[in-house]
Amino acid sequence: VSPKGVPTILANIETDLNEYQSTQDIVATIFIENTGTADLSNINLKIGTPLITEKRIYQVENLQKGQYIEKRITLQSPYINDTTYNKIIVNITATDITNVQYITIIEKTISVTPETQPTPELRKSLPSKIYLKNNVMITLYMENKGRTKLKNITVTDIIPDNFEPVIKGELKWTISIDPGSYWDKHYVIKPTDISKDGYTLPSAKASLNINNQQTVIQSNQPKVVINGPKILLIKEASPTEFDSNVTNKTITITVKAKNIGNTPTKIIVTDTLPNNSILNSGTLQAKDFLEADKEITFTYSFTTSNQLPITLPRANAKYYELGSEGKLLSINSTEITITEKPILI
């Protein structure tokens, strides 16, 4: 029995892209149409490409004359270090009613480029609130989410203002990070001043070669509130001028210490007389447990026979970092000079 007609296979292959990155999914669509005058059966599609380790075979039972089908396949591009060009070859075989075999081969060439190494993120962290008396740990963290080892990374950081290192040493590290791994580092610093509104730390930096480009990455800038006392010490004198012919000069001193921080502290404020001076009244010292926003004041009077100008000693306040705990801090008042009155002409 002779067939009434002859089948014809018209086929094509298209991909969603022409260029792919390593490890990216490759989506291909195979179009097959029977444009002949007889039916086809036992249609086999054999997919061959370096992108897969073994051939894939898909089957379609029959394809009638004038019928059109699509077959969508997904391939995984391999991990590579250099750009490659790959053919996707589709071998289509089918038979007609008399078992005559028909063969059509189609192909598509695509390029696969190495995967772009994602830029790692450098993170810097510490507690959001600390006390002046406490040490604080800084943590640096960097993760390699790519598929290539990151080598010869130089990470640097600096001790910020208002802090001092607990252990002295350069904050610089040369590191490498394997794919899917991470690096972290901890170091300890101590605050030297309070910050009720929060202090913003400077960024750490990492210098590395990524995707054949030298790159500098900056970390975030974490903010920390530093709780503690802070003493404002003021010394005032009256009068501050004398006539040149005055031998014994009597001066009244007021010393005021105010806690402008946000925690209490045990404080002792002392003052001293200049040489050749006699205390007339009052005291040269005051002690207190000073709450936040509170102050202590003392006043005294003395007489001195020193010649003008007279530079008065600075008053001093010693106080603890928190209540009666922590390091004993010290602060001096500004300098006061007693001068000669100007001669009016």
Coordinates of C-alpha atoms in Angstrom, one line a residue:
V1 CA 0.0 0.0 0.0
S2 CA 1.5 3.3 -1.0
P3 CA 1.0 6.4 1.2
K4 CA -1.3 9.0 0.0
G5 CA 1.3 11.7 0.6
V6 CA 4.8 12.5 1.9
P7 CA 5.4 14.0 5.4
T8 CA 7.8 16.9 5.8
I9 CA 9.5 18.0 9.0
L10 CA 10.0 21.7 9.5
A11 CA 11.9 22.4 12.7
N12 CA 13.7 25.2 14.6
I13 CA 15.2 25.8 18.0
E14 CA 15.3 29.1 19.9
T15 CA 16.7 30.1 23.3
D16 CA 15.6 32.9 25.6
L17 CA 19.1 34.4 25.3
N18 CA 22.1 34.2 23.1
E19 CA 24.6 34.8 25.9
Y20 CA 24.5 33.2 29.3
Q21 CA 26.5 33.4 32.5
S22 CA 28.0 30.4 34.1
T23 CA 25.4 28.3 36.2
Q24 CA 22.5 30.3 34.6
D25 CA 19.5 28.3 33.4
I26 CA 19.3 28.0 29.6
V27 CA 15.7 27.7 28.3
A28 CA 15.3 26.4 24.8
T29 CA 12.2 25.9 22.8
I30 CA 12.0 23.4 19.9
F31 CA 9.4 24.0 17.2
I32 CA 8.3 21.1 15.0
E33 CA 5.7 21.3 12.2
N34 CA 4.6 18.6 9.7
T35 CA 4.2 20.6 6.5
G36 CA 3.9 17.6 4.3
T37 CA 0.9 15.7 3.0
A38 CA 1.0 12.6 5.3
D39 CA 1.1 11.9 9.0
L40 CA 4.2 11.1 11.1
S41 CA 4.5 8.8 14.1
N42 CA 7.2 7.7 16.6
I43 CA 8.8 11.1 16.7
N44 CA 12.0 11.1 18.7
L45 CA 13.9 14.2 19.8
K46 CA 17.5 13.6 20.8
I47 CA 19.2 16.6 22.5
G48 CA 23.0 16.7 22.4
T49 CA 25.2 19.4 23.8
P50 CA 28.3 19.9 25.9
L51 CA 26.0 21.5 28.4
I52 CA 24.7 18.1 29.6
T53 CA 26.6 15.0 30.4
E54 CA 24.3 12.6 28.5
K55 CA 21.9 12.9 25.7
R56 CA 18.2 13.6 26.4
I57 CA 15.5 11.9 24.4
Y58 CA 11.9 13.2 24.2
Q59 CA 9.1 11.3 22.4
V60 CA 5.9 12.4 20.6
E61 CA 3.5 9.7 19.5
N62 CA 2.3 11.2 16.3
L63 CA 2.3 14.5 14.3
Q64 CA -0.5 14.7 11.8
K65 CA -0.1 16.6 8.5
G66 CA -0.4 20.3 9.2
Q67 CA 0.1 19.8 12.9
Y68 CA 2.5 22.0 15.0
I69 CA 4.1 21.3 18.4
E70 CA 6.5 23.0 20.8
K71 CA 8.9 21.4 23.3
R72 CA 10.4 23.5 26.0
I73 CA 13.6 22.2 27.7
T74 CA 15.8 23.7 30.4
L75 CA 19.6 23.1 30.6
Q76 CA 22.0 24.1 33.3
S77 CA 25.1 25.9 32.0
P78 CA 28.3 24.6 33.7
Y79 CA 30.6 26.5 36.0
I80 CA 33.5 27.8 33.9
N81 CA 36.5 30.1 34.1
D82 CA 36.6 31.2 30.5
T83 CA 34.0 32.1 27.8
T84 CA 32.9 29.0 25.8
Y85 CA 30.7 28.6 22.7
N86 CA 28.3 25.6 22.8
K87 CA 26.0 24.0 20.3
I88 CA 22.6 22.7 21.2
I89 CA 22.0 19.9 18.6
V90 CA 18.5 18.4 18.1
N91 CA 18.3 15.2 16.1
I92 CA 14.6 14.6 15.1
T93 CA 13.6 11.2 13.7
A94 CA 10.1 10.0 12.7
T95 CA 8.4 7.4 10.5
D96 CA 5.4 7.5 8.2
I97 CA 2.7 4.9 7.8
T98 CA 5.0 2.7 5.8
N99 CA 7.8 2.9 8.3
V100 CA 10.0 5.1 6.1
Q101 CA 12.2 7.1 8.4
Y102 CA 12.6 10.9 8.2
I103 CA 15.5 12.7 9.8
T104 CA 16.0 16.4 10.5
I105 CA 18.9 18.0 12.5
I106 CA 18.7 21.5 13.9
E107 CA 21.2 23.4 16.0
K108 CA 21.8 26.6 18.0
T109 CA 25.1 28.1 19.2
I110 CA 25.1 30.0 22.4
S111 CA 27.9 31.6 24.5
V112 CA 28.5 31.0 28.2
T113 CA 30.6 33.5 30.1
P114 CA 32.1 33.0 33.6
E115 CA 29.8 33.9 36.5
T116 CA 30.2 37.4 37.8
Q117 CA 31.5 37.2 41.3
P118 CA 29.1 38.9 43.6
T119 CA 30.6 41.8 45.6
P120 CA 30.9 40.7 49.2
E121 CA 29.4 42.8 52.0
L122 CA 31.5 44.0 54.9
R123 CA 29.5 44.4 58.1
K124 CA 30.5 46.1 61.3
S125 CA 28.5 45.7 64.5
L126 CA 28.5 46.4 68.2
P127 CA 25.8 46.8 70.9
S128 CA 23.5 49.8 70.3
K129 CA 23.8 51.0 74.0
I130 CA 26.7 50.8 76.3
Y131 CA 28.0 52.4 79.5
L132 CA 31.1 54.6 79.8
K133 CA 32.7 52.2 82.3
N134 CA 32.3 49.1 80.0
N135 CA 34.5 47.7 77.3
V136 CA 32.7 47.0 74.0
M137 CA 33.4 44.4 71.4
I138 CA 33.5 45.4 67.7
T139 CA 32.7 42.6 65.2
L140 CA 33.7 42.7 61.5
Y141 CA 32.1 40.1 59.2
M142 CA 32.5 39.4 55.5
E143 CA 30.9 36.5 53.5
N144 CA 31.8 35.1 50.2
K145 CA 28.6 34.2 48.4
G146 CA 30.3 33.5 45.1
R147 CA 31.8 30.3 43.6
T148 CA 35.4 31.7 43.5
K149 CA 37.8 32.0 46.4
L150 CA 38.5 35.6 47.3
K151 CA 42.2 36.0 47.9
N152 CA 44.5 38.7 49.3
I153 CA 41.8 40.8 50.9
T154 CA 43.1 43.6 53.0
V155 CA 40.7 44.7 55.8
T156 CA 41.4 47.8 57.8
D157 CA 39.6 49.7 60.6
I158 CA 40.4 52.6 62.8
I159 CA 39.8 53.4 66.5
P160 CA 37.1 56.1 66.5
D161 CA 37.2 59.3 68.4
N162 CA 35.8 59.0 72.0
F163 CA 37.3 55.5 72.2
E164 CA 40.6 53.9 73.1
P165 CA 41.9 50.3 72.3
V166 CA 41.9 47.8 75.1
I167 CA 44.8 46.0 73.5
K168 CA 47.0 48.1 71.3
G169 CA 47.8 47.0 67.8
E170 CA 47.2 47.8 64.1
L171 CA 43.7 47.1 62.9
K172 CA 44.7 45.5 59.6
W173 CA 44.3 41.9 58.4
T174 CA 45.2 40.1 55.1
I175 CA 42.7 37.3 54.5
S176 CA 41.2 34.9 52.0
I177 CA 37.7 33.5 52.0
D178 CA 36.6 30.2 50.4
P179 CA 33.4 30.0 48.4
G180 CA 30.4 29.8 50.6
S181 CA 32.5 30.6 53.7
Y182 CA 33.0 33.8 55.8
W183 CA 35.5 35.7 57.8
D184 CA 34.9 37.5 61.1
K185 CA 37.1 39.4 63.5
H186 CA 36.5 40.8 67.0
Y187 CA 38.4 43.5 68.8
V188 CA 37.7 45.4 72.0
I189 CA 37.7 49.1 72.6
K190 CA 36.6 51.4 75.5
P191 CA 34.7 54.6 75.4
T192 CA 36.4 57.7 76.7
D193 CA 33.4 60.1 76.6
I194 CA 29.6 59.8 76.6
S195 CA 27.2 60.3 73.7
K196 CA 23.5 60.6 74.8
D197 CA 22.3 61.0 71.2
G198 CA 24.5 58.3 69.8
Y199 CA 27.9 58.2 68.3
T200 CA 28.4 57.0 64.7
L201 CA 31.5 54.9 64.1
P202 CA 33.6 55.2 60.9
S203 CA 33.4 52.5 58.3
A204 CA 35.8 49.6 58.1
K205 CA 37.3 49.0 54.6
A206 CA 38.2 46.0 52.5
S207 CA 40.4 46.2 49.5
L208 CA 40.3 43.2 47.0
N209 CA 40.4 42.2 43.4
I210 CA 37.0 41.0 42.2
N211 CA 36.1 40.3 38.6
N212 CA 39.6 41.5 37.6
Q213 CA 39.1 44.9 39.1
Q214 CA 40.6 46.3 42.3
T215 CA 37.7 47.3 44.5
V216 CA 37.4 49.0 47.9
I217 CA 34.4 48.0 50.0
Q218 CA 33.2 50.1 52.9
S219 CA 31.2 48.7 55.8
N220 CA 28.1 50.2 57.4
Q221 CA 28.5 52.8 60.1
P222 CA 26.9 51.5 63.3
K223 CA 25.7 54.0 65.9
V224 CA 26.1 53.5 69.6
V225 CA 24.6 55.4 72.6
I226 CA 27.2 55.8 75.4
N227 CA 25.6 56.3 78.8
G228 CA 27.6 57.8 81.6
P229 CA 28.3 61.0 83.7
K230 CA 30.0 64.0 82.3
I231 CA 31.1 66.9 84.5
L232 CA 31.2 70.5 83.5
L233 CA 33.5 72.3 85.9
I234 CA 33.4 76.1 86.2
K235 CA 35.6 78.3 88.4
E236 CA 34.8 82.0 88.7
A237 CA 36.6 84.8 90.5
S238 CA 35.5 88.2 91.7
P239 CA 37.0 90.7 91.2
T240 CA 39.4 89.9 88.4
E241 CA 41.1 93.3 88.3
F242 CA 42.9 95.4 91.0
D243 CA 44.6 98.8 91.1
S244 CA 48.3 98.5 90.9
N245 CA 48.8 100.0 94.4
V246 CA 46.7 97.4 96.2
T247 CA 49.0 95.2 98.2
N248 CA 46.6 92.6 99.8
K249 CA 44.0 91.6 97.4
T250 CA 40.9 89.8 98.6
I251 CA 39.2 87.5 96.0
T252 CA 36.0 85.5 96.1
I253 CA 36.0 82.2 94.3
T254 CA 32.9 80.2 93.2
V255 CA 33.4 76.6 91.9
K256 CA 30.5 74.8 90.3
A257 CA 30.4 71.2 89.0
K258 CA 27.4 70.0 87.0
N259 CA 26.7 66.5 85.8
I260 CA 25.6 67.0 82.2
G261 CA 25.6 63.2 81.5
N262 CA 22.7 60.8 82.0
T263 CA 23.9 58.6 84.9
P264 CA 24.9 59.5 88.5
T265 CA 28.5 59.6 89.8
K266 CA 30.4 60.0 93.0
I267 CA 32.4 63.2 92.8
I268 CA 35.0 65.2 94.7
V269 CA 35.8 68.8 93.7
T270 CA 38.9 70.5 95.1
D271 CA 40.6 73.8 94.6
T272 CA 43.9 75.3 95.9
L273 CA 45.1 78.7 96.9
P274 CA 48.0 80.4 95.1
N275 CA 51.2 80.9 97.0
N276 CA 51.3 83.7 99.6
S277 CA 47.6 83.5 100.2
I278 CA 45.3 83.1 103.3
L279 CA 41.9 81.5 103.3
N280 CA 39.4 83.9 104.8
S281 CA 36.2 81.9 104.6
G282 CA 34.5 79.0 103.0
T283 CA 36.0 75.6 101.9
L284 CA 38.2 74.4 99.2
Q285 CA 36.5 71.1 98.7
A286 CA 33.1 69.5 98.1
K287 CA 31.9 65.9 97.8
D288 CA 28.6 64.5 96.6
F289 CA 26.8 61.7 94.8
L290 CA 25.8 63.7 91.8
E291 CA 22.7 62.7 89.8
A292 CA 22.3 63.5 86.1
D293 CA 21.5 67.2 85.5
K294 CA 22.4 68.1 89.2
E295 CA 25.2 70.3 90.4
I296 CA 27.3 71.2 93.5
T297 CA 28.7 74.6 94.3
F298 CA 31.1 75.9 96.9
T299 CA 32.4 79.4 97.5
Y300 CA 35.4 80.7 99.4
S301 CA 37.3 83.9 100.0
F302 CA 41.1 84.4 100.2
T303 CA 43.6 87.2 100.5
T304 CA 46.9 87.2 98.6
S305 CA 49.9 89.5 98.5
N306 CA 51.2 88.3 95.1
Q307 CA 52.0 90.9 92.5
L308 CA 49.8 91.2 89.5
P309 CA 49.1 89.5 87.2
I310 CA 48.2 86.4 89.3
T311 CA 47.3 83.1 87.6
L312 CA 45.0 81.1 89.9
P313 CA 45.4 77.3 90.1
R314 CA 42.8 75.3 88.3
A315 CA 40.0 73.6 90.2
N316 CA 39.8 69.9 89.8
A317 CA 37.0 67.4 89.8
K318 CA 37.5 63.6 90.1
Y319 CA 34.5 61.3 89.4
Y320 CA 33.6 57.7 88.6
E321 CA 32.5 56.4 85.2
L322 CA 29.2 55.0 86.8
G323 CA 28.1 55.8 90.4
S324 CA 31.1 54.7 92.5
E325 CA 32.3 52.1 89.9
G326 CA 34.7 52.2 87.0
K327 CA 37.7 54.3 86.3
L328 CA 38.3 57.5 88.3
L329 CA 38.1 60.4 85.8
S330 CA 39.6 63.8 86.2
I331 CA 38.8 67.2 84.8
N332 CA 40.2 70.7 85.4
S333 CA 38.6 74.1 85.2
T334 CA 39.8 76.8 82.8
E335 CA 42.6 79.1 83.9
I336 CA 41.8 82.4 85.5
T337 CA 44.2 85.4 85.6
I338 CA 43.8 88.3 88.0
T339 CA 45.1 91.4 86.2
E340 CA 45.8 95.1 86.8
K341 CA 43.0 97.6 86.1
P342 CA 43.6 99.7 83.1
I343 CA 44.6 103.2 83.8
L344 CA 41.9 105.6 82.6
I345 CA 43.2 108.8 81.0

